[in-house]
Amino acid sequence: MKHIKTLNTRNLKESMKHGGCGECQTSCQSACKTSCTVGNQTCEKKK
Amino acid sequence: MNIILKQDNDANMIHRYKNNGYNIVLDVNSGCVHVVDDIAYDAIGLYDEGECNICGVLMERYPDENREDIEELISEIDSLKDNGELFSEDIYEDYIFDAGSRETVVKALCLHIAHDCNLACRYCFAGEGEYHGRTALMSAEVGKKALDFLVAGSGNRRNLEVDFFGGEPLMNFETVKEIVRYGREIEKKHDKKFRFTLTTNGVLLNDEIMDFANKEMSNLVLSIDGRKEVHDRMRPSRNGKGSYDVILPKLIKAAESRNQTDYYVRGTFTHFNTDFCEDVLHLADLGFNQISVEPVVAPPSEEYAITEQDVAKICDGYDRLASEMLKREKEGKGFNFFHFMIDLNGGPCVYKRLSGCGSGTEYLAVTPWGDIYPCHQFVGNEQFLLGNIEEGIKKKDICADFKLCNVYSKPKCRDCFAKFYCSGGCAANAYNFHGSILEAYDIGCMLQKKRVECALMLQAARNEEENK
């Protein structure tokens, strides 16, 4: 496209098809103990 | 072509913003991120506002553009919409209410190894490490029973997380070792994999502990706030002397011994250092590659609490940090800032984003004497005492409340563009500020939104750099 560049993104709707295994890390266990940050967690299946 | 019906903003939400020279459009429900030129930015804005004559408005605004080009742009937008990448619909809400009736399993525990600390940090939510109650150390027996409780409640989840937390967990290091040893024994038997993490202030770190941590801990969280004067002001030892000089050499050695991966130096910034960007850069200058520095959460009565007046300066600080990170990356001196991390391609699935941090359901905290709370921040608040490791969860109704805590049950989250990145935020913060876990801590929300904007901008800039 000439005016719009779409970044390579995992479409959240597509992730409904194969998501939900629950094996991913709990957010507070990583490096935040007071501000919940879920969007930066890694999908265990995509590792 | 240029007659377009108004979008329903709530259901087909986009977020459009400019940052560091980039025009960014986030399609909230699909998670798609578009980097656009000025005219496309305006066109999408007009589309969102329900403008009926987009072509006419744009021709007036951009007299050098010809009609064919503008019509081509509008067809680009239509095509993204048809592909579900722009103005896409929210199809998740029905799912989340079905999910409420689903059985959840426990997959992570925060073990309060020591309700005692060798520092007296002024902002500690544990009341200088003692959780406003008695000083106590967890016994190995309680720790082992906590692991049994976790395994028994984990269903078919294989990866189980256990964080050794405090107070200062290294004040009870022998117990940590014994619990880990026990964990390694039982994980084979039950086909589980324990991922242990340790959160420490670093005072007691030595070679023996580091060797153990490097063998057994999948992540190490090392507390340091940044510049010496900033750190020492908030993190004094029990005798009132700053702790920076004691811990710094140990933290540097620890980070190096882990090859600068699988750890974080983690700091807290307050009203006293709203120029926290300088603290992050100080940590980077010291050679740390994995950095997490987050805003203090404190009642407004505390002089160090972040105020609404601080927000603008903190947001400017996030902008400066993001732009400095890009500069350093180009110079080959890049570092990772936890709160700007975003994995657009391999990030969490929508189920994870809808279910939040998991406190009170998948994630629980255990006190030194075996009581169970929804998370480390609720420990000491008897209203949230869920049960204990001997008898299990007794207050299932409280867990049910946490299970229903999500972006659709929180009125403030419904129309927020960042809802699928923070997942509704921290339940403890919401409760502490508003008396309900279904609320949201407003200052935290403002800062979270800014961090998401910076994180997406960084992705746009890195993408541009890669495609040069």
GROMACS .gro file of N, CA and C in nm, chain A, chain B residues 30-31 33-37 69 76 88-89 92 107-109 157-159 161 163 195 219 221 264 292 294 338-339 341 344-353 357 363 376-377 421 429 448 463:
model
  282
    1MET      N    1   0.084  -0.120   0.000
    1MET     CA    2   0.000   0.000   0.000
    1MET      C    3   0.087   0.125   0.000
    2LYS      N    4   0.035   0.227  -0.060
    2LYS     CA    5   0.115   0.348  -0.080
    2LYS      C    6   0.120   0.437   0.045
    3HIS      N    7   0.008   0.447   0.112
    3HIS     CA    8  -0.002   0.540   0.226
    3HIS      C    9   0.003   0.472   0.361
    4ILE      N   10  -0.020   0.342   0.361
    4ILE     CA   11  -0.035   0.271   0.490
    4ILE      C   12   0.059   0.151   0.494
    5LYS      N   13   0.140   0.145   0.600
    5LYS     CA   14   0.228   0.029   0.618
    5LYS      C   15   0.177  -0.044   0.742
    6THR      N   16   0.138  -0.169   0.726
    6THR     CA   17   0.088  -0.245   0.840
    6THR      C   18   0.201  -0.329   0.897
    7LEU      N   19   0.225  -0.315   1.026
    7LEU     CA   20   0.332  -0.394   1.088
    7LEU      C   21   0.289  -0.540   1.096
    8ASN      N   22   0.388  -0.627   1.093
    8ASN     CA   23   0.359  -0.769   1.102
    8ASN      C   24   0.304  -0.801   1.241
    9THR      N   25   0.176  -0.825   1.248
    9THR     CA   26   0.111  -0.837   1.378
    9THR      C   27   0.030  -0.965   1.385
   10ARG      N   28   0.029  -1.027   1.503
   10ARG     CA   29  -0.057  -1.143   1.523
   10ARG      C   30  -0.199  -1.092   1.542
   11ASN      N   31  -0.288  -1.128   1.451
   11ASN     CA   32  -0.426  -1.081   1.463
   11ASN      C   33  -0.491  -1.150   1.584
   12LEU      N   34  -0.541  -1.068   1.674
   12LEU     CA   35  -0.598  -1.123   1.798
   12LEU      C   36  -0.712  -1.219   1.769
   13LYS      N   37  -0.786  -1.189   1.666
   13LYS     CA   38  -0.900  -1.277   1.635
   13LYS      C   39  -0.853  -1.414   1.589
   14GLU      N   40  -0.744  -1.415   1.512
   14GLU     CA   41  -0.687  -1.543   1.469
   14GLU      C   42  -0.640  -1.623   1.590
   15SER      N   43  -0.590  -1.550   1.692
   15SER     CA   44  -0.536  -1.620   1.809
   15SER      C   45  -0.646  -1.693   1.887
   16MET      N   46  -0.771  -1.662   1.859
   16MET     CA   47  -0.882  -1.734   1.927
   16MET      C   48  -0.885  -1.880   1.883
   17LYS      N   49  -0.840  -1.904   1.760
   17LYS     CA   50  -0.851  -2.040   1.705
   17LYS      C   51  -0.761  -2.139   1.778
   18HIS      N   52  -0.639  -2.093   1.811
   18HIS     CA   53  -0.543  -2.188   1.869
   18HIS      C   54  -0.493  -2.145   2.006
   19GLY      N   55  -0.552  -2.040   2.062
   19GLY     CA   56  -0.501  -1.989   2.190
   19GLY      C   57  -0.564  -2.056   2.310
   20GLY      N   58  -0.529  -2.004   2.426
   20GLY     CA   59  -0.595  -2.048   2.549
   20GLY      C   60  -0.534  -2.169   2.616
   21CYS      N   61  -0.409  -2.207   2.579
   21CYS     CA   62  -0.349  -2.325   2.643
   21CYS      C   63  -0.311  -2.296   2.787
   22GLY      N   64  -0.290  -2.168   2.820
   22GLY     CA   65  -0.262  -2.130   2.958
   22GLY      C   66  -0.121  -2.159   3.005
   23GLU      N   67  -0.032  -2.199   2.916
   23GLU     CA   68   0.105  -2.234   2.957
   23GLU      C   69   0.195  -2.111   2.971
   24CYS      N   70   0.146  -1.996   2.931
   24CYS     CA   71   0.232  -1.877   2.934
   24CYS      C   72   0.255  -1.826   3.077
   25GLN      N   73   0.354  -1.738   3.085
   25GLN     CA   74   0.396  -1.686   3.214
   25GLN      C   75   0.289  -1.597   3.277
   26THR      N   76   0.282  -1.599   3.408
   26THR     CA   77   0.194  -1.507   3.479
   26THR      C   78   0.263  -1.371   3.483
   27SER      N   79   0.191  -1.266   3.453
   27SER     CA   80   0.258  -1.137   3.432
   27SER      C   81   0.335  -1.088   3.554
   28CYS      N   82   0.279  -1.103   3.672
   28CYS     CA   83   0.344  -1.048   3.791
   28CYS      C   84   0.470  -1.126   3.827
   29GLN      N   85   0.489  -1.242   3.770
   29GLN     CA   86   0.606  -1.322   3.805
   29GLN      C   87   0.731  -1.274   3.732
   30SER      N   88   0.716  -1.184   3.637
   30SER     CA   89   0.833  -1.148   3.557
   30SER      C   90   0.909  -1.032   3.619
   31ALA      N   91   0.865  -0.911   3.596
   31ALA     CA   92   0.942  -0.800   3.653
   31ALA      C   93   0.853  -0.687   3.699
   32CYS      N   94   0.724  -0.709   3.696
   32CYS     CA   95   0.638  -0.605   3.751
   32CYS      C   96   0.567  -0.663   3.872
   33LYS      N   97   0.570  -0.590   3.977
   33LYS     CA   98   0.502  -0.637   4.097
   33LYS      C   99   0.391  -0.540   4.136
   34THR      N  100   0.378  -0.434   4.062
   34THR     CA  101   0.273  -0.337   4.095
   34THR      C  102   0.196  -0.287   3.974
   35SER      N  103   0.244  -0.310   3.853
   35SER     CA  104   0.168  -0.261   3.738
   35SER      C  105   0.152  -0.372   3.636
   36CYS      N  106   0.030  -0.418   3.624
   36CYS     CA  107   0.002  -0.534   3.540
   36CYS      C  108   0.032  -0.505   3.393
   37THR      N  109   0.115  -0.587   3.334
   37THR     CA  110   0.149  -0.570   3.194
   37THR      C  111   0.138  -0.706   3.126
   38VAL      N  112   0.028  -0.728   3.058
   38VAL     CA  113   0.007  -0.860   2.998
   38VAL      C  114   0.055  -0.862   2.852
   39GLY      N  115   0.041  -0.748   2.785
   39GLY     CA  116   0.070  -0.742   2.642
   39GLY      C  117   0.213  -0.775   2.605
   40ASN      N  118   0.304  -0.770   2.701
   40ASN     CA  119   0.443  -0.798   2.666
   40ASN      C  120   0.485  -0.941   2.699
   41GLN      N  121   0.390  -1.022   2.739
   41GLN     CA  122   0.423  -1.162   2.766
   41GLN      C  123   0.440  -1.238   2.635
   42THR      N  124   0.515  -1.344   2.643
   42THR     CA  125   0.539  -1.423   2.522
   42THR      C  126   0.447  -1.544   2.519
   43CYS      N  127   0.396  -1.573   2.400
   43CYS     CA  128   0.312  -1.692   2.383
   43CYS      C  129   0.402  -1.814   2.387
   44GLU      N  130   0.368  -1.909   2.471
   44GLU     CA  131   0.450  -2.030   2.488
   44GLU      C  132   0.455  -2.113   2.359
   45LYS      N  133   0.347  -2.111   2.284
   45LYS     CA  134   0.342  -2.189   2.159
   45LYS      C  135   0.426  -2.126   2.050
   46LYS      N  136   0.447  -1.996   2.060
   46LYS     CA  137   0.519  -1.926   1.953
   46LYS      C  138   0.669  -1.922   1.978
   47LYS      N  139   0.713  -1.974   2.095
   47LYS     CA  140   0.856  -1.967   2.129
   47LYS      C  141   0.938  -2.046   2.029
   77SER      N  142  -0.843  -0.604   1.659
   77SER     CA  143  -0.759  -0.704   1.592
   77SER      C  144  -0.615  -0.696   1.641
   78GLY      N  145  -0.578  -0.582   1.702
   78GLY     CA  146  -0.439  -0.562   1.746
   78GLY      C  147  -0.349  -0.518   1.632
   80VAL      N  148  -0.142  -0.293   1.381
   80VAL     CA  149  -0.080  -0.161   1.396
   80VAL      C  150  -0.042  -0.110   1.257
   81HIS      N  151  -0.089   0.009   1.224
   81HIS     CA  152  -0.062   0.068   1.093
   81HIS      C  153   0.020   0.196   1.111
   82VAL      N  154   0.126   0.207   1.031
   82VAL     CA  155   0.204   0.331   1.030
   82VAL      C  156   0.165   0.403   0.901
   83VAL      N  157   0.117   0.525   0.913
   83VAL     CA  158   0.055   0.590   0.797
   83VAL      C  159   0.116   0.728   0.771
   84ASP      N  160   0.099   0.776   0.647
   84ASP     CA  161   0.147   0.911   0.619
   84ASP      C  162   0.041   1.013   0.663
  116ASP      N  163  -0.547   0.983  -0.648
  116ASP     CA  164  -0.463   0.936  -0.536
  116ASP      C  165  -0.544   0.926  -0.407
  123GLU      N  166  -0.764   0.187  -0.002
  123GLU     CA  167  -0.672   0.115   0.089
  123GLU      C  168  -0.740   0.095   0.224
  135SER      N  169  -1.222  -0.303   1.307
  135SER     CA  170  -1.274  -0.439   1.321
  135SER      C  171  -1.365  -0.448   1.444
  136GLU      N  172  -1.450  -0.548   1.442
  136GLU     CA  173  -1.551  -0.558   1.548
  136GLU      C  174  -1.497  -0.629   1.672
  139TYR      N  175  -1.523  -1.048   2.132
  139TYR     CA  176  -1.474  -1.124   2.247
  139TYR      C  177  -1.568  -1.124   2.368
  154LYS      N  178  -0.153  -2.191   3.850
  154LYS     CA  179  -0.027  -2.219   3.781
  154LYS      C  180   0.091  -2.139   3.833
  155ALA      N  181   0.067  -2.049   3.926
  155ALA     CA  182   0.178  -1.969   3.977
  155ALA      C  183   0.156  -1.934   4.124
  156LEU      N  184   0.263  -1.943   4.201
  156LEU     CA  185   0.258  -1.904   4.342
  156LEU      C  186   0.368  -1.803   4.372
  204ARG      N  187  -0.183  -2.821   3.328
  204ARG     CA  188  -0.078  -2.722   3.298
  204ARG      C  189   0.056  -2.780   3.336
  205ARG      N  190   0.150  -2.770   3.246
  205ARG     CA  191   0.281  -2.829   3.273
  205ARG      C  192   0.376  -2.728   3.336
  206ASN      N  193   0.381  -2.606   3.282
  206ASN     CA  194   0.474  -2.505   3.333
  206ASN      C  195   0.416  -2.435   3.455
  208GLU      N  196   0.495  -2.176   3.788
  208GLU     CA  197   0.590  -2.072   3.830
  208GLU      C  198   0.585  -2.051   3.981
  210ASP      N  199   0.762  -1.789   4.261
  210ASP     CA  200   0.851  -1.675   4.288
  210ASP      C  201   0.886  -1.672   4.436
  242ARG      N  202   0.928  -2.331   3.715
  242ARG     CA  203   1.015  -2.217   3.681
  242ARG      C  204   1.024  -2.131   3.807
  266ASN      N  205   1.447  -1.677   3.634
  266ASN     CA  206   1.453  -1.530   3.629
  266ASN      C  207   1.496  -1.478   3.765
  268VAL      N  208   1.507  -1.113   3.982
  268VAL     CA  209   1.467  -0.972   3.984
  268VAL      C  210   1.548  -0.902   4.093
  311TYR      N  211   1.617  -0.913   3.566
  311TYR     CA  212   1.583  -0.770   3.551
  311TYR      C  213   1.641  -0.694   3.668
  339SER      N  214   1.373  -0.279   3.433
  339SER     CA  215   1.231  -0.254   3.459
  339SER      C  216   1.223  -0.148   3.568
  341GLU      N  217   0.936   0.104   3.741
  341GLU     CA  218   0.793   0.134   3.733
  341GLU      C  219   0.749   0.234   3.840
  385PHE      N  220   1.155  -0.322   3.023
  385PHE     CA  221   1.042  -0.416   3.039
  385PHE      C  222   0.908  -0.355   2.999
  386HIS      N  223   0.885  -0.231   3.039
  386HIS     CA  224   0.752  -0.175   3.017
  386HIS      C  225   0.730  -0.121   2.875
  388MET      N  226   0.829  -0.340   2.631
  388MET     CA  227   0.833  -0.466   2.555
  388MET      C  228   0.694  -0.494   2.498
  391LEU      N  229   0.452  -0.797   1.889
  391LEU     CA  230   0.331  -0.788   1.806
  391LEU      C  231   0.302  -0.919   1.735
  392ASN      N  232   0.407  -0.991   1.701
  392ASN     CA  233   0.389  -1.112   1.622
  392ASN      C  234   0.373  -1.237   1.708
  393GLY      N  235   0.438  -1.238   1.823
  393GLY     CA  236   0.434  -1.360   1.906
  393GLY      C  237   0.377  -1.335   2.044
  394GLY      N  238   0.305  -1.229   2.060
  394GLY     CA  239   0.251  -1.193   2.192
  394GLY      C  240   0.140  -1.287   2.237
  395PRO      N  241   0.084  -1.258   2.352
  395PRO     CA  242  -0.017  -1.348   2.407
  395PRO      C  243  -0.145  -1.355   2.323
  396CYS      N  244  -0.210  -1.469   2.331
  396CYS     CA  245  -0.337  -1.486   2.260
  396CYS      C  246  -0.445  -1.402   2.330
  397VAL      N  247  -0.557  -1.392   2.264
  397VAL     CA  248  -0.662  -1.305   2.318
  397VAL      C  249  -0.717  -1.358   2.451
  398TYR      N  250  -0.712  -1.488   2.471
  398TYR     CA  251  -0.762  -1.546   2.597
  398TYR      C  252  -0.681  -1.491   2.714
  399LYS      N  253  -0.550  -1.488   2.694
  399LYS     CA  254  -0.461  -1.435   2.799
  399LYS      C  255  -0.492  -1.286   2.824
  400ARG      N  256  -0.512  -1.214   2.715
  400ARG     CA  257  -0.536  -1.070   2.728
  400ARG      C  258  -0.669  -1.042   2.796
  404CYS      N  259  -0.416  -1.055   3.486
  404CYS     CA  260  -0.293  -1.106   3.547
  404CYS      C  261  -0.313  -1.240   3.615
  410TYR      N  262  -0.301  -1.729   3.991
  410TYR     CA  263  -0.184  -1.680   4.064
  410TYR      C  264  -0.225  -1.650   4.208
  423HIS      N  265   0.042  -1.109   4.608
  423HIS     CA  266   0.132  -1.056   4.711
  423HIS      C  267   0.084  -0.923   4.767
  424GLN      N  268   0.012  -0.846   4.685
  424GLN     CA  269  -0.029  -0.714   4.733
  424GLN      C  270  -0.149  -0.719   4.828
  468TYR      N  271  -0.368  -0.471   2.629
  468TYR     CA  272  -0.225  -0.471   2.665
  468TYR      C  273  -0.206  -0.478   2.816
  476ASN      N  274  -0.427  -0.253   4.304
  476ASN     CA  275  -0.427  -0.107   4.292
  476ASN      C  276  -0.570  -0.054   4.284
  495GLN      N  277   0.006   0.378   3.183
  495GLN     CA  278   0.004   0.256   3.102
  495GLN      C  279  -0.024   0.290   2.955
  510ASN      N  280   1.090  -0.137   1.271
  510ASN     CA  281   1.046  -0.192   1.143
  510ASN      C  282   1.101  -0.109   1.028
   0.00000   0.00000   0.00000
